[in-house]
Tab-separated table of C-alpha atoms and ligand atoms in Angstrom:
chain	number	residue	atom	x	y	z
A	1	MET	CA	107.954	122.754	-96.183
A	2	THR	CA	109.209	120.321	-98.819
A	3	THR	CA	112.150	121.653	-100.816
A	4	ILE	CA	113.513	120.213	-104.051
A	5	HIS	CA	117.018	121.139	-105.206
A	6	ALA	CA	116.767	123.916	-107.840
A	7	PRO	CA	120.172	125.232	-108.993
A	8	ALA	CA	120.151	128.813	-110.251
A	9	SER	CA	122.259	127.757	-113.256
A	10	PRO	CA	122.784	124.258	-114.690
A	11	ASP	CA	126.513	124.935	-115.157
A	12	PRO	CA	129.114	124.758	-112.379
A	13	PRO	CA	130.559	128.097	-111.200
A	14	THR	CA	133.591	129.493	-113.018
A	15	SER	CA	136.711	128.059	-111.416
A	16	ALA	CA	140.249	126.948	-112.181
A	17	TRP	CA	138.614	123.760	-113.488
A	18	THR	CA	136.026	125.222	-115.854
A	19	VAL	CA	138.706	127.013	-117.893
A	20	ALA	CA	140.338	123.750	-118.953
A	21	ALA	CA	137.948	120.771	-118.678
A	22	GLU	CA	136.758	118.890	-121.731
A	23	PRO	CA	133.433	120.270	-122.925
A	24	LEU	CA	130.294	119.007	-121.335
A	25	LEU	CA	128.526	116.298	-123.291
A	26	ALA	CA	125.053	117.318	-124.384
A	27	THR	CA	122.302	115.986	-122.149
A	28	GLY	CA	118.670	116.642	-122.983
A	29	SER	CA	116.206	116.710	-120.114
A	30	LEU	CA	114.073	113.671	-119.367
A	31	GLU	CA	110.826	113.610	-121.309
A	32	GLY	CA	107.984	111.115	-121.375
A	33	ASP	CA	107.484	107.883	-119.499
A	34	ARG	CA	110.519	105.600	-119.542
A	35	ARG	CA	111.555	102.273	-118.065
A	36	ALA	CA	114.958	101.155	-116.823
A	37	ASP	CA	116.518	98.554	-114.571
A	38	VAL	CA	117.988	101.310	-112.387
A	39	ALA	CA	117.184	105.025	-112.070
A	40	VAL	CA	119.972	107.163	-110.590
A	41	VAL	CA	119.385	110.615	-109.071
A	42	GLY	CA	122.505	112.820	-109.088
A	43	ALA	CA	125.268	112.945	-111.718
A	44	GLY	CA	128.395	113.395	-109.605
A	45	TYR	CA	131.033	110.781	-108.822
A	46	THR	CA	128.634	108.629	-106.778
A	47	GLY	CA	125.802	108.510	-109.307
A	48	LEU	CA	127.974	108.232	-112.429
A	49	SER	CA	130.264	105.595	-110.931
A	50	ALA	CA	127.206	103.576	-109.883
A	51	ALA	CA	125.705	103.956	-113.362
A	52	LEU	CA	128.932	103.019	-115.145
A	53	HIS	CA	129.507	99.906	-113.029
A	54	LEU	CA	125.879	98.844	-113.482
A	55	ALA	CA	125.937	99.329	-117.249
A	56	GLU	CA	129.210	97.418	-117.533
A	57	ARG	CA	127.363	94.449	-116.089
A	58	GLY	CA	124.465	94.734	-118.504
A	59	ALA	CA	121.957	96.891	-116.589
A	60	ASP	CA	119.824	99.456	-118.351
A	61	VAL	CA	120.403	102.734	-116.450
A	62	ILE	CA	118.955	106.270	-116.586
A	63	VAL	CA	120.726	109.071	-114.658
A	64	MET	CA	119.001	112.379	-113.857
A	65	ASP	CA	120.451	115.558	-112.421
A	66	ALA	CA	118.767	118.864	-111.619
A	67	ALA	CA	121.752	120.608	-113.269
A	68	GLU	CA	124.369	119.272	-115.688
A	69	PRO	CA	126.674	116.360	-114.746
A	70	GLY	CA	129.404	117.542	-112.370
A	71	TRP	CA	127.532	120.661	-111.278
A	72	GLY	CA	127.838	119.659	-107.596
A	73	ALA	CA	130.924	119.076	-105.472
A	74	SER	CA	132.312	116.658	-108.070
A	75	GLY	CA	132.994	119.500	-110.490
A	76	ARG	CA	134.305	121.991	-107.907
A	77	ASN	CA	136.529	120.157	-105.447
A	78	GLY	CA	140.272	120.306	-104.795
A	79	GLY	CA	140.993	117.175	-106.841
A	80	GLN	CA	142.917	115.517	-104.013
A	81	VAL	CA	142.475	111.754	-104.342
A	82	ILE	CA	142.802	110.572	-100.756
A	83	PRO	CA	142.343	106.996	-99.531
A	84	GLY	CA	141.002	106.132	-96.090
A	85	LEU	CA	138.459	107.701	-93.773
A	86	LYS	CA	138.608	110.041	-90.805
A	87	ASP	CA	138.600	106.883	-88.666
A	88	ASP	CA	141.861	104.933	-88.697
A	89	PRO	CA	141.894	101.148	-89.291
A	90	ASP	CA	142.142	100.245	-85.577
A	91	ASP	CA	139.125	102.503	-84.846
A	92	LEU	CA	137.092	100.804	-87.568
A	93	GLU	CA	137.915	97.332	-86.249
A	94	ARG	CA	137.051	98.416	-82.715
A	95	LYS	CA	133.749	100.050	-83.715
A	96	PHE	CA	132.527	97.526	-86.281
A	97	GLY	CA	134.310	94.331	-85.213
A	98	PRO	CA	137.372	92.756	-86.841
A	99	GLU	CA	135.648	91.432	-89.966
A	100	THR	CA	133.498	94.438	-91.027
A	101	GLY	CA	136.160	96.855	-89.765
A	102	ARG	CA	138.781	95.121	-91.916
A	103	ARG	CA	136.570	95.249	-94.999
A	104	MET	CA	135.892	98.949	-94.377
A	105	TRP	CA	139.552	99.944	-94.174
A	106	GLN	CA	140.345	97.738	-97.154
A	107	ILE	CA	137.594	99.373	-99.231
A	108	SER	CA	138.396	102.943	-98.180
A	109	GLY	CA	142.167	102.379	-98.151
A	110	GLY	CA	141.945	100.994	-101.697
A	111	ALA	CA	139.658	103.775	-102.946
A	112	ALA	CA	142.432	105.886	-104.515
A	113	ASP	CA	143.821	102.862	-106.411
A	114	PHE	CA	140.255	102.188	-107.508
A	115	VAL	CA	139.945	105.703	-108.987
A	116	PHE	CA	143.288	105.628	-110.797
A	117	GLU	CA	142.522	102.175	-112.249
A	118	LEU	CA	139.072	103.322	-113.396
A	119	ILE	CA	140.620	106.366	-115.082
A	120	ALA	CA	143.202	104.193	-116.849
A	121	ARG	CA	140.621	101.595	-117.912
A	122	HIS	CA	138.309	104.202	-119.455
A	123	LYS	CA	141.127	106.418	-120.735
A	124	ILE	CA	139.652	109.436	-118.926
A	125	SER	CA	141.748	112.482	-119.679
A	126	CYS	CA	141.844	114.341	-116.340
A	127	GLN	CA	145.516	114.992	-115.540
A	128	ALA	CA	145.502	112.202	-112.976
A	129	GLN	CA	148.751	111.555	-111.127
A	130	GLN	CA	149.210	109.006	-108.366
A	131	SER	CA	152.271	110.696	-106.936
A	132	GLY	CA	151.302	110.800	-103.266
A	133	TRP	CA	149.592	113.229	-100.887
A	134	ILE	CA	150.795	114.923	-97.731
A	135	SER	CA	148.709	115.180	-94.588
A	136	ALA	CA	150.414	118.003	-92.672
A	137	ALA	CA	150.654	118.517	-88.893
A	138	PRO	CA	150.526	122.117	-87.616
A	139	ASN	CA	151.762	121.217	-84.095
A	140	ALA	CA	153.399	118.483	-82.023
A	141	SER	CA	150.170	116.818	-80.869
A	142	ALA	CA	149.061	116.529	-84.509
A	143	VAL	CA	152.361	114.787	-85.275
A	144	GLY	CA	151.409	112.225	-82.608
A	145	VAL	CA	148.121	111.587	-84.428
A	146	LEU	CA	149.954	111.116	-87.732
A	147	ARG	CA	152.574	108.832	-86.141
A	148	ALA	CA	149.816	106.507	-84.867
A	149	ARG	CA	148.121	106.612	-88.286
A	150	VAL	CA	151.338	105.749	-90.107
A	151	ASP	CA	151.938	102.883	-87.703
A	152	GLN	CA	148.445	101.451	-88.270
A	153	TRP	CA	148.607	101.618	-92.045
A	154	ARG	CA	152.177	100.286	-92.245
A	155	ARG	CA	151.187	97.280	-90.134
A	156	ARG	CA	148.662	96.621	-92.861
A	157	GLY	CA	151.179	96.999	-95.672
A	158	ALA	CA	150.227	100.471	-96.966
A	159	PRO	CA	152.971	102.692	-98.485
A	160	VAL	CA	152.663	105.436	-95.881
A	161	GLU	CA	155.533	107.215	-94.102
A	162	LEU	CA	156.104	109.901	-91.493
A	163	LEU	CA	157.904	113.088	-92.554
A	164	ASP	CA	159.864	115.261	-90.161
A	165	ARG	CA	159.710	119.054	-90.065
A	166	GLN	CA	162.559	119.521	-92.516
A	167	ARG	CA	161.260	117.013	-95.067
A	168	VAL	CA	157.763	118.559	-94.995
A	169	ALA	CA	159.282	121.982	-95.590
A	170	GLU	CA	161.367	120.622	-98.498
A	171	LEU	CA	158.387	118.949	-100.156
A	172	THR	CA	155.817	121.704	-99.567
A	173	GLY	CA	157.855	124.891	-99.674
A	174	THR	CA	156.269	126.166	-96.447
A	175	THR	CA	157.700	126.179	-92.921
A	176	CYS	CA	154.248	126.307	-91.304
A	177	TYR	CA	154.150	122.585	-90.473
A	178	VAL	CA	156.120	120.566	-87.950
A	179	GLY	CA	155.611	117.127	-89.517
A	180	GLY	CA	153.570	115.188	-92.016
A	181	LEU	CA	152.396	111.906	-93.437
A	182	LEU	CA	153.165	110.956	-97.035
A	183	ASP	CA	150.654	108.507	-98.492
A	184	ARG	CA	151.854	107.106	-101.817
A	185	ARG	CA	148.472	105.530	-102.649
A	186	ALA	CA	147.049	109.039	-103.094
A	187	GLY	CA	147.339	111.716	-105.775
A	188	ALA	CA	145.520	114.422	-107.660
A	189	LEU	CA	143.358	115.007	-110.712
A	190	GLN	CA	141.329	117.675	-112.499
A	191	PRO	CA	137.955	117.095	-110.804
A	192	LEU	CA	135.637	118.531	-113.446
A	193	ALA	CA	137.457	116.703	-116.250
A	194	TYR	CA	137.192	113.520	-114.186
A	195	VAL	CA	133.432	113.784	-113.641
A	196	ARG	CA	132.814	114.693	-117.277
A	197	GLY	CA	135.024	111.766	-118.312
A	198	LEU	CA	132.993	109.475	-116.066
A	199	ALA	CA	129.819	110.750	-117.736
A	200	ARG	CA	131.312	110.044	-121.158
A	201	ALA	CA	132.402	106.526	-120.104
A	202	ALA	CA	128.961	105.828	-118.640
A	203	ARG	CA	127.262	106.983	-121.803
A	204	GLN	CA	129.599	104.833	-123.919
A	205	ALA	CA	128.585	101.891	-121.737
A	206	GLY	CA	124.932	102.586	-122.621
A	207	VAL	CA	123.749	104.834	-119.763
A	208	ALA	CA	121.204	107.552	-120.614
A	209	ILE	CA	122.080	110.819	-118.832
A	210	HIS	CA	119.560	113.631	-118.482
A	211	GLY	CA	120.642	116.992	-117.101
A	212	ARG	CA	118.197	119.763	-116.156
A	213	SER	CA	115.909	117.076	-114.760
A	214	ALA	CA	115.251	117.655	-111.076
A	215	VAL	CA	113.600	114.639	-109.525
A	216	THR	CA	110.602	115.763	-107.523
A	217	LYS	CA	109.192	112.469	-106.313
A	218	VAL	CA	110.318	108.891	-105.659
A	219	GLU	CA	107.509	106.493	-104.886
A	220	SER	CA	106.840	102.824	-104.834
A	221	HIS	CA	104.506	101.951	-107.725
A	222	ALA	CA	103.078	98.561	-108.693
A	223	GLY	CA	105.992	96.529	-107.334
A	224	ALA	CA	108.614	98.889	-108.780
A	225	TRP	CA	109.813	102.444	-108.160
A	226	ARG	CA	108.629	105.496	-110.032
A	227	VAL	CA	110.782	108.596	-110.253
A	228	THR	CA	109.146	111.822	-111.420
A	229	THR	CA	110.622	114.956	-113.037
A	230	ALA	CA	108.854	118.007	-114.472
A	231	ALA	CA	108.505	116.448	-117.924
A	232	GLY	CA	108.814	112.706	-117.414
A	233	THR	CA	108.902	109.599	-115.275
A	234	VAL	CA	111.165	106.585	-114.983
A	235	THR	CA	109.797	103.297	-113.719
A	236	ALA	CA	112.636	101.105	-112.472
A	237	GLY	CA	113.243	98.060	-110.317
A	238	LYS	CA	115.961	99.896	-108.404
A	239	VAL	CA	116.630	103.541	-107.556
A	240	ILE	CA	119.906	105.051	-106.377
A	241	LEU	CA	119.955	108.449	-104.672
A	242	ALA	CA	123.387	110.089	-105.083
A	243	THR	CA	122.746	113.683	-104.068
A	244	ASN	CA	125.230	114.036	-101.176
A	245	ALA	CA	125.500	117.610	-99.802
A	246	TYR	CA	122.777	118.816	-102.194
A	247	THR	CA	120.271	116.347	-100.760
A	248	ASP	CA	116.805	117.876	-100.556
A	249	ASP	CA	113.480	116.586	-99.268
A	250	LEU	CA	113.129	113.920	-101.963
A	251	TRP	CA	113.251	111.113	-99.401
A	252	PRO	CA	111.865	111.638	-95.887
A	253	GLY	CA	114.503	112.399	-93.282
A	254	LEU	CA	117.504	111.987	-95.594
A	255	ARG	CA	118.413	115.681	-95.688
A	256	ARG	CA	118.703	115.645	-91.913
A	257	THR	CA	121.326	112.856	-91.904
A	258	VAL	CA	124.013	115.225	-93.203
A	259	VAL	CA	125.123	118.753	-92.395
A	260	PRO	CA	126.074	120.566	-95.602
A	261	VAL	CA	128.899	123.084	-95.072
A	262	GLN	CA	130.635	125.308	-97.579
A	263	SER	CA	134.181	124.622	-98.689
A	264	TYR	CA	135.915	127.588	-100.312
A	265	GLN	CA	138.750	127.736	-102.823
A	266	VAL	CA	140.923	130.424	-104.398
A	267	ALA	CA	143.429	130.059	-107.227
A	268	THR	CA	146.260	132.260	-108.454
A	269	ARG	CA	147.122	132.845	-112.057
A	270	PRO	CA	149.654	130.251	-113.315
A	271	LEU	CA	152.795	131.024	-111.308
A	272	PRO	CA	155.991	132.065	-113.096
A	273	GLU	CA	158.419	129.155	-113.619
A	274	GLY	CA	160.924	130.466	-111.050
A	275	ILE	CA	158.342	130.672	-108.248
A	276	ARG	CA	156.738	127.379	-109.181
A	277	ARG	CA	159.974	125.631	-108.203
A	278	LEU	CA	159.715	127.099	-104.680
A	279	VAL	CA	156.045	126.386	-103.971
A	280	LEU	CA	155.091	122.737	-103.465
A	281	PRO	CA	158.279	121.612	-105.249
A	282	GLY	CA	157.399	117.953	-104.570
A	283	GLY	CA	154.182	118.406	-106.597
A	284	HIS	CA	152.053	116.818	-103.850
A	285	PRO	CA	148.573	117.921	-102.898
A	286	VAL	CA	148.442	118.791	-99.186
A	287	SER	CA	145.685	118.870	-96.553
A	288	ASP	CA	146.426	119.691	-92.968
A	289	ILE	CA	144.838	118.212	-89.869
A	290	ARG	CA	143.708	121.366	-88.145
A	291	ARG	CA	140.175	121.052	-86.827
A	292	ILE	CA	139.168	123.555	-89.546
A	293	LEU	CA	141.538	122.422	-92.202
A	294	PHE	CA	143.367	124.093	-95.079
A	295	TYR	CA	144.147	122.197	-98.262
A	296	PHE	CA	146.291	123.259	-101.195
A	297	ARG	CA	148.039	122.118	-104.349
A	298	LEU	CA	149.350	123.296	-107.683
A	299	ASP	CA	147.109	122.588	-110.640
A	300	PRO	CA	148.697	121.225	-113.833
A	301	ASP	CA	149.002	124.771	-115.241
A	302	GLY	CA	150.910	125.931	-112.154
A	303	ARG	CA	148.139	127.788	-110.326
A	304	LEU	CA	148.313	127.617	-106.554
A	305	LEU	CA	144.944	126.506	-105.175
A	306	MET	CA	144.150	127.129	-101.524
A	307	GLY	CA	140.994	125.795	-99.896
A	308	GLY	CA	139.333	125.854	-96.507
A	309	ARG	CA	136.117	125.241	-94.650
A	310	GLY	CA	133.486	127.934	-94.120
A	311	PRO	CA	130.064	128.087	-92.493
A	312	LEU	CA	126.784	126.749	-93.799
A	313	ASN	CA	125.439	129.449	-96.026
A	314	ASP	CA	125.800	129.592	-99.798
A	315	ALA	CA	126.529	133.300	-99.920
A	316	GLY	CA	130.152	133.045	-101.099
A	317	ASP	CA	131.219	135.534	-98.428
A	318	PRO	CA	134.085	137.689	-99.877
A	319	ALA	CA	135.738	137.836	-96.429
A	320	LEU	CA	136.208	134.063	-96.434
A	321	PHE	CA	137.935	134.155	-99.818
A	322	SER	CA	140.172	137.018	-98.657
A	323	ARG	CA	141.064	135.021	-95.551
A	324	LEU	CA	142.243	132.126	-97.740
A	325	GLU	CA	144.350	134.463	-99.867
A	326	ALA	CA	145.931	135.839	-96.687
A	327	VAL	CA	146.633	132.293	-95.443
A	328	ALA	CA	148.331	131.458	-98.758
A	329	ALA	CA	150.491	134.573	-98.481
A	330	ARG	CA	151.507	133.574	-94.948
A	331	PHE	CA	152.285	129.967	-95.890
A	332	PHE	CA	154.191	130.975	-99.035
A	333	PRO	CA	155.891	134.372	-98.601
A	334	GLN	CA	157.978	133.508	-101.687
A	335	LEU	CA	154.823	134.176	-103.745
A	336	GLY	CA	155.250	137.917	-103.236
A	337	ALA	CA	151.946	139.525	-104.224
A	338	PRO	CA	150.320	136.889	-106.439
A	339	GLN	CA	147.445	137.684	-108.743
A	340	TRP	CA	144.357	135.825	-107.673
A	341	GLU	CA	142.334	134.609	-110.625
A	342	HIS	CA	139.453	132.484	-109.290
A	343	ARG	CA	137.215	132.174	-106.234
A	344	TRP	CA	134.552	129.492	-105.892
A	345	SER	CA	132.863	127.248	-103.369
A	346	GLY	CA	130.658	124.205	-102.978
A	347	ARG	CA	129.068	122.057	-100.336
A	348	VAL	CA	130.530	119.102	-98.488
A	349	ALA	CA	128.308	116.742	-96.478
A	350	LEU	CA	129.311	116.027	-92.887
A	351	THR	CA	127.885	113.074	-90.977
A	352	ALA	CA	127.644	112.769	-87.194
A	353	ASP	CA	129.962	109.719	-87.097
A	354	HIS	CA	132.329	111.107	-89.801
A	355	LEU	CA	131.659	108.051	-91.985
A	356	PRO	CA	130.065	107.767	-95.433
A	357	HIS	CA	126.644	106.148	-95.204
A	358	LEU	CA	124.936	103.517	-97.322
A	359	HIS	CA	121.182	103.279	-96.691
A	360	GLU	CA	118.443	101.082	-98.075
A	361	PRO	CA	115.167	102.474	-96.737
A	362	GLY	CA	113.058	100.217	-98.960
A	363	PRO	CA	113.716	97.122	-101.099
A	364	GLY	CA	115.681	98.318	-104.126
A	365	LEU	CA	116.020	101.944	-102.965
A	366	LEU	CA	119.699	102.644	-102.301
A	367	ILE	CA	121.421	105.769	-101.042
A	368	GLY	CA	125.121	106.638	-100.687
A	369	LEU	CA	126.324	109.920	-99.165
A	370	GLY	CA	128.294	111.703	-96.453
A	371	TYR	CA	131.934	111.769	-97.535
A	372	ASN	CA	132.953	114.466	-95.036
A	373	GLY	CA	135.006	116.353	-97.628
A	374	ARG	CA	136.826	113.228	-98.874
A	375	GLY	CA	134.664	112.042	-101.724
A	376	VAL	CA	136.869	112.059	-104.805
A	377	ALA	CA	138.044	108.554	-104.003
A	378	MET	CA	135.282	107.401	-101.653
A	379	ALA	CA	132.251	108.606	-103.664
A	380	THR	CA	133.618	106.810	-106.724
A	381	ARG	CA	134.084	103.686	-104.626
A	382	MET	CA	130.632	104.097	-103.055
A	383	GLY	CA	129.174	104.120	-106.577
A	384	LYS	CA	130.574	100.616	-107.085
A	385	LEU	CA	129.193	99.482	-103.696
A	386	LEU	CA	125.751	100.787	-104.680
A	387	ALA	CA	125.986	99.052	-108.059
A	388	ASP	CA	126.996	95.762	-106.409
A	389	ARG	CA	124.103	95.984	-103.977
A	390	ALA	CA	121.643	96.843	-106.763
A	391	LEU	CA	122.856	93.746	-108.614
A	392	GLY	CA	122.178	91.529	-105.620
A	393	ALA	CA	125.314	91.487	-103.425
A	394	SER	CA	124.371	90.732	-99.825
A	395	PRO	CA	125.428	93.218	-97.111
A	396	ALA	CA	128.047	90.653	-96.006
A	397	GLU	CA	129.451	90.410	-99.542
A	398	LEU	CA	129.420	94.191	-99.815
A	399	GLY	CA	131.684	94.678	-96.785
A	400	TRP	CA	130.136	98.045	-95.928
A	401	PRO	CA	127.421	98.490	-93.289
A	402	VAL	CA	123.930	99.180	-94.602
A	403	THR	CA	122.480	101.528	-91.992
A	404	SER	CA	119.050	103.015	-91.390
A	405	ILE	CA	118.316	106.695	-91.925
A	406	ALA	CA	118.994	108.454	-88.613
A	407	PRO	CA	118.405	112.221	-88.666
A	408	ILE	CA	120.951	114.264	-86.698
A	409	PRO	CA	119.440	115.747	-83.505
A	410	LEU	CA	118.997	119.561	-83.546
A	411	HIS	CA	119.389	119.566	-87.344
A	412	ALA	CA	117.005	122.527	-87.630
A	413	TRP	CA	119.542	124.516	-85.556
A	414	ARG	CA	122.510	123.517	-87.701
A	415	GLY	CA	123.131	127.118	-88.829
A	416	PRO	CA	123.841	128.700	-85.429
A	417	VAL	CA	125.274	125.462	-83.990
A	418	MET	CA	127.793	125.009	-86.818
A	419	THR	CA	128.779	128.685	-86.741
A	420	LEU	CA	129.544	128.338	-83.018
A	421	VAL	CA	131.425	125.084	-83.632
A	422	LEU	CA	133.418	126.706	-86.444
A	423	HIS	CA	134.520	129.624	-84.270
A	424	TRP	CA	135.298	127.383	-81.284
A	425	LYS	CA	137.392	124.994	-83.387
A	426	ARG	CA	139.229	127.877	-85.052
A	427	PHE	CA	140.014	129.246	-81.581
A	428	GLN	CA	141.352	125.832	-80.496
A	429	ASP	CA	143.473	125.670	-83.675
A	430	TRP	CA	144.827	129.121	-82.886
A	431	LEU	CA	145.656	128.121	-79.290
A	432	GLU	CA	147.639	125.136	-80.538
A	433	THR	CA	149.496	126.801	-83.394
A	434	LYS	CA	149.431	130.493	-82.502
A	435	GLN	CA	148.831	131.000	-86.224
A	436	PRO	CA	145.793	133.010	-87.299
A	437	ALA	CA	143.246	130.798	-89.063
B	501	FAD	C1	135.152	123.076	-102.578
B	501	FAD	C2	135.245	121.586	-102.341
B	501	FAD	C3	136.502	120.992	-102.249
B	501	FAD	C4	136.606	119.609	-102.049
B	501	FAD	N1	137.835	119.019	-102.113
B	501	FAD	C5	137.951	117.667	-102.064
B	501	FAD	C6	139.212	117.029	-102.276
B	501	FAD	O1	140.209	117.680	-102.596
B	501	FAD	N2	139.277	115.676	-102.145
B	501	FAD	C7	138.165	114.919	-101.855
B	501	FAD	O2	138.277	113.697	-101.739
B	501	FAD	N3	136.934	115.498	-101.722
B	501	FAD	C8	136.803	116.841	-101.839
B	501	FAD	N4	135.569	117.409	-101.746
B	501	FAD	C9	134.382	116.539	-101.569
B	501	FAD	C10	133.957	115.851	-102.880
B	501	FAD	O3	133.947	116.780	-103.922
B	501	FAD	C11	132.562	115.220	-102.709
B	501	FAD	O4	132.598	114.350	-101.601
B	501	FAD	C12	132.094	114.425	-103.922
B	501	FAD	O5	132.230	115.178	-105.097
B	501	FAD	C13	130.639	113.977	-103.742
B	501	FAD	O6	130.185	113.437	-104.960
B	501	FAD	P1	128.653	113.103	-105.149
B	501	FAD	O7	128.508	112.543	-106.506
B	501	FAD	O8	128.189	112.240	-104.036
B	501	FAD	O9	127.886	114.492	-104.991
B	501	FAD	P2	127.828	115.781	-105.962
B	501	FAD	O10	128.970	115.806	-106.894
B	501	FAD	O11	127.640	116.965	-105.089
B	501	FAD	O12	126.549	115.513	-106.832
B	501	FAD	C14	125.228	115.555	-106.310
B	501	FAD	C15	124.302	115.907	-107.457
B	501	FAD	O13	122.954	115.675	-107.045
B	501	FAD	C16	122.148	116.570	-107.781
B	501	FAD	N5	120.813	116.622	-107.143
B	501	FAD	C17	120.492	116.933	-105.866
B	501	FAD	N6	119.152	116.829	-105.676
B	501	FAD	C18	118.622	116.440	-106.854
B	501	FAD	C19	117.283	116.169	-107.297
B	501	FAD	N7	116.202	116.258	-106.486
B	501	FAD	N8	117.107	115.784	-108.587
B	501	FAD	C20	118.156	115.667	-109.435
B	501	FAD	N9	119.422	115.939	-109.068
B	501	FAD	C21	119.666	116.299	-107.785
B	501	FAD	C22	122.923	117.872	-107.750
B	501	FAD	O14	122.546	118.756	-108.795
B	501	FAD	C23	124.376	117.386	-107.889
B	501	FAD	O15	124.859	117.479	-109.223
B	501	FAD	C24	135.429	118.797	-101.915
B	501	FAD	C25	134.176	119.411	-101.988
B	501	FAD	C26	134.072	120.792	-102.212
B	501	FAD	C27	132.721	121.398	-102.314
């Protein structure tokens, strides 16, 4: 059965971000038959960054989203701006060869700088701070992984350093980690304000944005592409699909190239000043490197946000939120009994090789997706790659592999398979840390 993404509401769920982001700009739905140089499906970081970079170079662009801009992961994430990929630079050079591998770590390693520069250039008000990020190790073998990572990045000139147990505890306010990596290229921002700011910048550059416009068909038509919504069409020379973990059956096989899993977050009320000094006193966002990770930070109003990975369903299981609140209490006993103010979740898109993918299944049809939970920086950067390709950059000039659509085997069984994997990995994490997860 063919399914097209149909959000129950066009607005993102209530979260720590919705209470403070700049208002959404008004976007009417697409009506009538229109023409453009490029039609973009999906108004998150990928689609809006692609649209903005295209419009800045003179292209006429129309963006459509089934909901409002930022409804997807871009408006709900943890706001941790993290450079790099799951693969370290040596792995990339080994897998893709020295030249492509080098370009890939340069592109992904520079992705956080790219975001902060874009924000500065377009004066996007989103509480962005490039003050570093900590990748935390829950046990000694994880410290070994971080040591090798630090070594690889430092050889390539990146401002990355290893932290010992005491320094991690000083910077994070928790004694649950035995070491860490501080990456000074990284930082944090208000994710919903960022995506709405990108939408505003794109519109100022001439992009037409239409919310509440689910695209139901993409077809080749008289030497161009035609994109269809309930009330209109766009005929364009190029089409960009930027639907990531919300990818539906719009393009054959694409949905099966990613496994969408839920990521959950909880947030306290703004913490009292005295406690705020004891929790994450360094002000860094933190993600750990458990197999099923936890990530946390303070937001600019002093809320503690705690996030973690859940299974595939969209149910918003209350037990998973409670588990995160219990983890926060264990990591930060100095919180006492905090008042929890928000619970929300969204989907991240996992790929089989843990890498973001750029596909081109037909001439002028471009797709970027699969950020494996690290898309604040990389989806923005992917948008620029898609724009460059749409404007004629060759794959060699791009520096990122253009791969064919390869559905993941057993995708139809992803529900039970991923639930088993989740429990198995949590058990392994428990064995290594003896901490409940
Ligand atoms: C809870 C959570 C926490 C996260 N934390 C972090 C973090 O701290 N740091 C980090 O780097 N990454 C994080 N991520 C991942 C990051 O948010 C994503 O990788 C990134 O936002 C992906 O952006 P995108 O534009 O590709 O997709 P999205 O923002 O998900 O946008 C896709 C859009 O496509 C639209 N769409 C789908 N199908 C159609 C259709 N047929 N027609 C029209 N529109 C369609 C959807 O409505 C949606 O708006 C997190 C994700 C979640 C869910």
